[in-house]
CSV table of C-alpha atoms in Angstrom, one decimal:
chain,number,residue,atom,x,y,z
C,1,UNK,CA,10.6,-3.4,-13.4
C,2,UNK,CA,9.3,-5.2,-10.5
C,3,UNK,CA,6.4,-7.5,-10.8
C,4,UNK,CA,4.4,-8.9,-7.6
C,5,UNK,CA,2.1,-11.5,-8.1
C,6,UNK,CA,-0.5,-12.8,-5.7
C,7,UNK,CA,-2.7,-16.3,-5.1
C,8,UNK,CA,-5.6,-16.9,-4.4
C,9,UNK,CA,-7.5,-13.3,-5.0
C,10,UNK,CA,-10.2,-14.8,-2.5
C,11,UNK,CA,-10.0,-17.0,0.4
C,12,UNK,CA,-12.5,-18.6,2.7
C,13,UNK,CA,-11.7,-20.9,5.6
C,14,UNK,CA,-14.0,-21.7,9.0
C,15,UNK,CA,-13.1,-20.0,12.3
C,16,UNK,CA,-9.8,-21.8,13.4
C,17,UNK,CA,-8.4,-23.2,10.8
C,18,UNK,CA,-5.3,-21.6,9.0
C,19,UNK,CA,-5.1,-19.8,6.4
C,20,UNK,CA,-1.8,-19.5,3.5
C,21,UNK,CA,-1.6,-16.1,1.2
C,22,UNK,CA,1.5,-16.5,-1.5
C,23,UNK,CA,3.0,-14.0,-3.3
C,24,UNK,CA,5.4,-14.0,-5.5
C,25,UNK,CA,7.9,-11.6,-7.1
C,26,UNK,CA,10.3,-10.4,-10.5
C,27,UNK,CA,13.2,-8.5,-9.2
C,28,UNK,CA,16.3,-10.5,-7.6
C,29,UNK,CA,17.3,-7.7,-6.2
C,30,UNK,CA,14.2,-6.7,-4.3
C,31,UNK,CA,15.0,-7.1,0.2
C,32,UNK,CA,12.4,-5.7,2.0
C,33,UNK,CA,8.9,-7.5,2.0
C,34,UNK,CA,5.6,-6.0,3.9
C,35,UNK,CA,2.2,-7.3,4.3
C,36,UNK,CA,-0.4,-5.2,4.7
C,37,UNK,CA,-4.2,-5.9,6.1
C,38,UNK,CA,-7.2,-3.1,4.7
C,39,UNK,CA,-10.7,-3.8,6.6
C,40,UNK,CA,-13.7,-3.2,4.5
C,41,UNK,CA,-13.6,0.9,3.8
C,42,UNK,CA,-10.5,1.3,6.2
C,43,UNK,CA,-7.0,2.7,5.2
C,44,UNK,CA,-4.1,-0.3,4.6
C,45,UNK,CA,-1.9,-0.8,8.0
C,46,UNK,CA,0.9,-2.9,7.9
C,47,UNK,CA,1.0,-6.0,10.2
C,48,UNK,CA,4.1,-8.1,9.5
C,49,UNK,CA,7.0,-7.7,7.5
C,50,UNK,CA,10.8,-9.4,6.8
C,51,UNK,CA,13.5,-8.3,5.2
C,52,UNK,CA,16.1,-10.4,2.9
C,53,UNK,CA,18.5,-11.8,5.7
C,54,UNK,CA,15.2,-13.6,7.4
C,55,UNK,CA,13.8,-16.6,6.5
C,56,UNK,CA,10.6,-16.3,8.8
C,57,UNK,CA,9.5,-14.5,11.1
C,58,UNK,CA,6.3,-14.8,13.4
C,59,UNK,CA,4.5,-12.4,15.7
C,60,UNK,CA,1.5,-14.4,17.7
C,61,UNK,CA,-0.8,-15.5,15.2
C,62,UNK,CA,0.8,-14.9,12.5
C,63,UNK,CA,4.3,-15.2,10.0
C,64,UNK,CA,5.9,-14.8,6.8
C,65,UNK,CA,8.5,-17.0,5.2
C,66,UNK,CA,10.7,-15.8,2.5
C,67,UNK,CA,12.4,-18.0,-0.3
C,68,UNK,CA,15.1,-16.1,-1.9
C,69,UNK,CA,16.0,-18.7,-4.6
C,70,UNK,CA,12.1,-19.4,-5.7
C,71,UNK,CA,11.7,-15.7,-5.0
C,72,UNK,CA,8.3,-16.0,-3.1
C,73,UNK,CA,7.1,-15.3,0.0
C,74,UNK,CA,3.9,-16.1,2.0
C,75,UNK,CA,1.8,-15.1,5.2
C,76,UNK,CA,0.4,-17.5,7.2
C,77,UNK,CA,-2.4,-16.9,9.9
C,78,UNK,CA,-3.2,-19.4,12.7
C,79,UNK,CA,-6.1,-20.1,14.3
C,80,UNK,CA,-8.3,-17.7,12.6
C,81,UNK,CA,-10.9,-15.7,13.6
C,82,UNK,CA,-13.8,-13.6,12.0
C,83,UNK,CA,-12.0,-10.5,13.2
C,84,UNK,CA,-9.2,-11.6,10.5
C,85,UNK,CA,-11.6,-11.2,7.4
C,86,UNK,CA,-10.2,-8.2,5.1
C,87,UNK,CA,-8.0,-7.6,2.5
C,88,UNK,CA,-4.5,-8.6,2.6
C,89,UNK,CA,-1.8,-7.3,0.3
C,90,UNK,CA,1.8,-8.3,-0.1
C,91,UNK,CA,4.5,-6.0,-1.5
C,92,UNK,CA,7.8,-6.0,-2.1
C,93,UNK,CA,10.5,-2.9,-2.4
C,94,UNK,CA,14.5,-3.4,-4.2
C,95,UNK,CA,17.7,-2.3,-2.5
C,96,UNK,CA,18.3,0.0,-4.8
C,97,UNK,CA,15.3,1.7,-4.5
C,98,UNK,CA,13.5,1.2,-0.9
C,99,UNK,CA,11.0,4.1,-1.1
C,100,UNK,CA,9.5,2.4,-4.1
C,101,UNK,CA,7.1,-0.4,-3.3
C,102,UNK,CA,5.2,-2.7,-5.3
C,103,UNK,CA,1.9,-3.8,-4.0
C,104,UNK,CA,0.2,-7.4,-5.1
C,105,UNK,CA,-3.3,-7.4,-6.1
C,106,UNK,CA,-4.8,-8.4,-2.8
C,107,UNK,CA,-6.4,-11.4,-1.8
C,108,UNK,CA,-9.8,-11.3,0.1
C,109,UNK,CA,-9.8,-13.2,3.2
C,110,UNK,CA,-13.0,-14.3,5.3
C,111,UNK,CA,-13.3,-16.4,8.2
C,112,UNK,CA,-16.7,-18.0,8.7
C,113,UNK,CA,-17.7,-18.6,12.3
V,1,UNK,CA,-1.3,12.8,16.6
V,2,UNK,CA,-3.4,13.0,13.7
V,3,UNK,CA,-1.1,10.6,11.9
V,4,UNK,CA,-2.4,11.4,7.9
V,5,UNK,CA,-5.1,13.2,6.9
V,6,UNK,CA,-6.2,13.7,3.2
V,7,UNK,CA,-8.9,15.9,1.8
V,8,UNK,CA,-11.6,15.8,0.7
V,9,UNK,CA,-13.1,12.7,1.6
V,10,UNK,CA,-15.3,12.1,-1.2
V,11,UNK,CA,-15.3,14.4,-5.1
V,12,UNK,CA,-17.5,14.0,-7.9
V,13,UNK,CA,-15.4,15.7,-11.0
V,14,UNK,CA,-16.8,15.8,-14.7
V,15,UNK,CA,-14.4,15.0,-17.5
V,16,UNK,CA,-11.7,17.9,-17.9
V,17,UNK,CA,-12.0,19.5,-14.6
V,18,UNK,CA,-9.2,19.9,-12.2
V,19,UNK,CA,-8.7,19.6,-8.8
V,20,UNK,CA,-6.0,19.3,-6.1
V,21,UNK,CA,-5.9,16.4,-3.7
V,22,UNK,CA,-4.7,17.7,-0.3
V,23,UNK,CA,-2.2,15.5,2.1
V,24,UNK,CA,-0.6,15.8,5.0
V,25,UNK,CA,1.2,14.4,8.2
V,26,UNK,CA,2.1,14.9,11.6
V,27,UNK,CA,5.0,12.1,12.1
V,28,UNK,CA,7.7,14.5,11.1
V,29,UNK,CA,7.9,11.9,8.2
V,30,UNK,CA,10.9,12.6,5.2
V,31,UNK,CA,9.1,10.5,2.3
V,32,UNK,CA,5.6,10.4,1.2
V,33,UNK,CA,3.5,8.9,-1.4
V,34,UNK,CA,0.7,8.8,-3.5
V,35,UNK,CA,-1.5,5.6,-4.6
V,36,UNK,CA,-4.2,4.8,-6.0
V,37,UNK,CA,-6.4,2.1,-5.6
V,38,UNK,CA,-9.0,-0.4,-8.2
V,39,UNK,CA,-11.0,-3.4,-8.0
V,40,UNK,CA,-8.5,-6.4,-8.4
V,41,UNK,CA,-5.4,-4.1,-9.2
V,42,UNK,CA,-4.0,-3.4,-6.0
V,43,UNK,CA,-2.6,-0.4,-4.8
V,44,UNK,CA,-0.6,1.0,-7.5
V,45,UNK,CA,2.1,3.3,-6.8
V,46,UNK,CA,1.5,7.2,-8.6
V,47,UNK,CA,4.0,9.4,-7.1
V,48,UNK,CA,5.9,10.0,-4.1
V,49,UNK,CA,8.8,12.0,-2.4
V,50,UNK,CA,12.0,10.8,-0.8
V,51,UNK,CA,12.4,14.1,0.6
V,52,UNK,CA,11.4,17.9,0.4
V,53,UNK,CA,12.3,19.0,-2.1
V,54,UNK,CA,11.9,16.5,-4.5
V,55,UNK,CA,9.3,14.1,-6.1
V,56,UNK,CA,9.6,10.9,-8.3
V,57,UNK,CA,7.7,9.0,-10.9
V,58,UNK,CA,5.8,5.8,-9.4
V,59,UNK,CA,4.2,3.0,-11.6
V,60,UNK,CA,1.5,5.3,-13.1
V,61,UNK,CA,2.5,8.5,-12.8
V,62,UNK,CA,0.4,9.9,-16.5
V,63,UNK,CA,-2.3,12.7,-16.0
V,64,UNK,CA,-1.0,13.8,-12.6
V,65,UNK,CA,1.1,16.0,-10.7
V,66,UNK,CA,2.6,16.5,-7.6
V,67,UNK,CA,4.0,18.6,-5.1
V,68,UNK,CA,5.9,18.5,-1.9
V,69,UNK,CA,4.6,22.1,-0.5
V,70,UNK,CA,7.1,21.5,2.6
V,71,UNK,CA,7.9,17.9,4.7
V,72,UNK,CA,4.4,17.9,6.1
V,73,UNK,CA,2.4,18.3,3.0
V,74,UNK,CA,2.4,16.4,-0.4
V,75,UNK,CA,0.0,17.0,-2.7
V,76,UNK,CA,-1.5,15.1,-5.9
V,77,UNK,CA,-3.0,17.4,-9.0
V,78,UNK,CA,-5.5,16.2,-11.8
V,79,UNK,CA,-5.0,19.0,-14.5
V,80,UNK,CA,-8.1,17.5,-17.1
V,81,UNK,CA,-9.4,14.5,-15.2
V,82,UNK,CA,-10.5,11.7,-17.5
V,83,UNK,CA,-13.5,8.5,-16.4
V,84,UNK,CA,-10.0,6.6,-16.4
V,85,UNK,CA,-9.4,8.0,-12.9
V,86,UNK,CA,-11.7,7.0,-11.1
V,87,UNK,CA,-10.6,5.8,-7.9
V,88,UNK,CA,-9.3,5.4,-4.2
V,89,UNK,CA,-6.7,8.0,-3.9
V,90,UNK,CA,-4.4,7.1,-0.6
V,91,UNK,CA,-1.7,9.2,0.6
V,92,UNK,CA,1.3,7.6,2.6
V,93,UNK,CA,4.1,8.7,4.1
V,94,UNK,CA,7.5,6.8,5.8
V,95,UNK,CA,10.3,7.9,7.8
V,96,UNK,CA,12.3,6.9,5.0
V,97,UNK,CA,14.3,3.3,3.2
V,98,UNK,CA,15.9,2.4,5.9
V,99,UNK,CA,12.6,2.7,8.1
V,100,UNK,CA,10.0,1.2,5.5
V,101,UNK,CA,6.7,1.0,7.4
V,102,UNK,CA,4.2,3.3,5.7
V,103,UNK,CA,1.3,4.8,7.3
V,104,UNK,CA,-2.1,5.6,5.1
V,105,UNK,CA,-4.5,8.5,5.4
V,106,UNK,CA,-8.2,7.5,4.8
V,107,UNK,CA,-8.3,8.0,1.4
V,108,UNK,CA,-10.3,9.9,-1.2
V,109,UNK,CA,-13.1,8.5,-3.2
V,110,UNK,CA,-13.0,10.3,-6.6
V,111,UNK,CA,-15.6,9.3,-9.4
V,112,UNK,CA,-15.0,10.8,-12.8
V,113,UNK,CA,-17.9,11.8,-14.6
């Protein structure tokens, strides 16, 4: 079955800098790729995703490439700010089976001021 | 719009009891889900329901049960819970695979005695 792997499982950078979550995964056949943000005690929300026929796409401060052949992906955030500290998981989902998705193992994110 | 609520918020079980974890949405969603959630595994995928009607294994489906009561409610059952399931239970539902995004409830913080 489908395996995600995630690096690092913590991250610290200083307020501006940029930060680079990378996740990989098992299944050649998996198309649909989400990342989703959890704040301390809060519920996961999704805040970017891209699907198999992308190879990036951005939305302000952040964006996700996707490498089919080395089958990883990554978020990267810009300019960072303390507000961007929580948990970020990636996942990924197959074609033959979209309501099915596997989560990473997170990777804590804080942005000192 | 409530969005997903789950209930309770909080349970304190002692091994072998049962109890019935309530879900349910207002988004006139078709699937919905059931994770739960440890320290440094993720959110790991226990059940979930493409439709009404019918229900599907996840990544750990063992020691639960489910049931999709109609499209708004989905609900996860611990028949003899065991200290193993201990956890963050999050509900999730989706207008389906071709729409992906999934929207969490607040979860339910279960300690097994």
């Amino acid at each position: 079955g489908e395996n995600v792997e995630q690096h690092p499982s913590t991250l610290s950078v200083q307020e501006g800098d940029s930060a680079v979550i990378k996740c990989t995964y098992s299944d050649s056949a998996s198309n649909y790729f989400p990342w989703y943000k959890q704040e301390l005690g809060k519920r996961p929300q999704l805040i970017i995703d891209i699907r198999s026929n992308v190879g990036e796409k951005k939305d302000q401060r952040i964006a996700v490439t996707l490498n089919k052949t080395a089958k990883h992906f990554s978020l990267h955030i810009t300019e960072t700010q303390p507000e961007d500290s929580a948990v970020y998981f990636c996942a990924a989902s197959s074609i033959y089976n979209t309501d099915k998705l596997i989560f990473g193992t997170g990777t804590r994110l804080q942005v000192f001021p | 719009n409530a969005g997903v609520t789950q209930t309770p918020k909080f349970q304190v079980l002692k091994t072998g009891q049962s109890m019935t974890l309530q879900c349910a949405q207002d988004m006139n969603h078709n699937s919905m889900y059931w994770y739960r959630q440890d320290p440094g595994m993720g959110l790991r995928l226990i059940y979930y329901s493409a439709s009404e009607g019918t229900t599907d294994k996840g990544e750990v489906p063992n020691g639960y049960n489910v049931s999709r009561l109609n499209k708004r409610e989905f609900s996860l059952r611990l028949e003899s819970a065991a200290p193993s399931q201990t956890s963050v239970y999050f509900c999730a539902s989706s207008y389906g695979p071709s729409y992906n995004e999934q929207f969490f409830g607040p979860g339910t913080r279960l300690t097994v005695l």
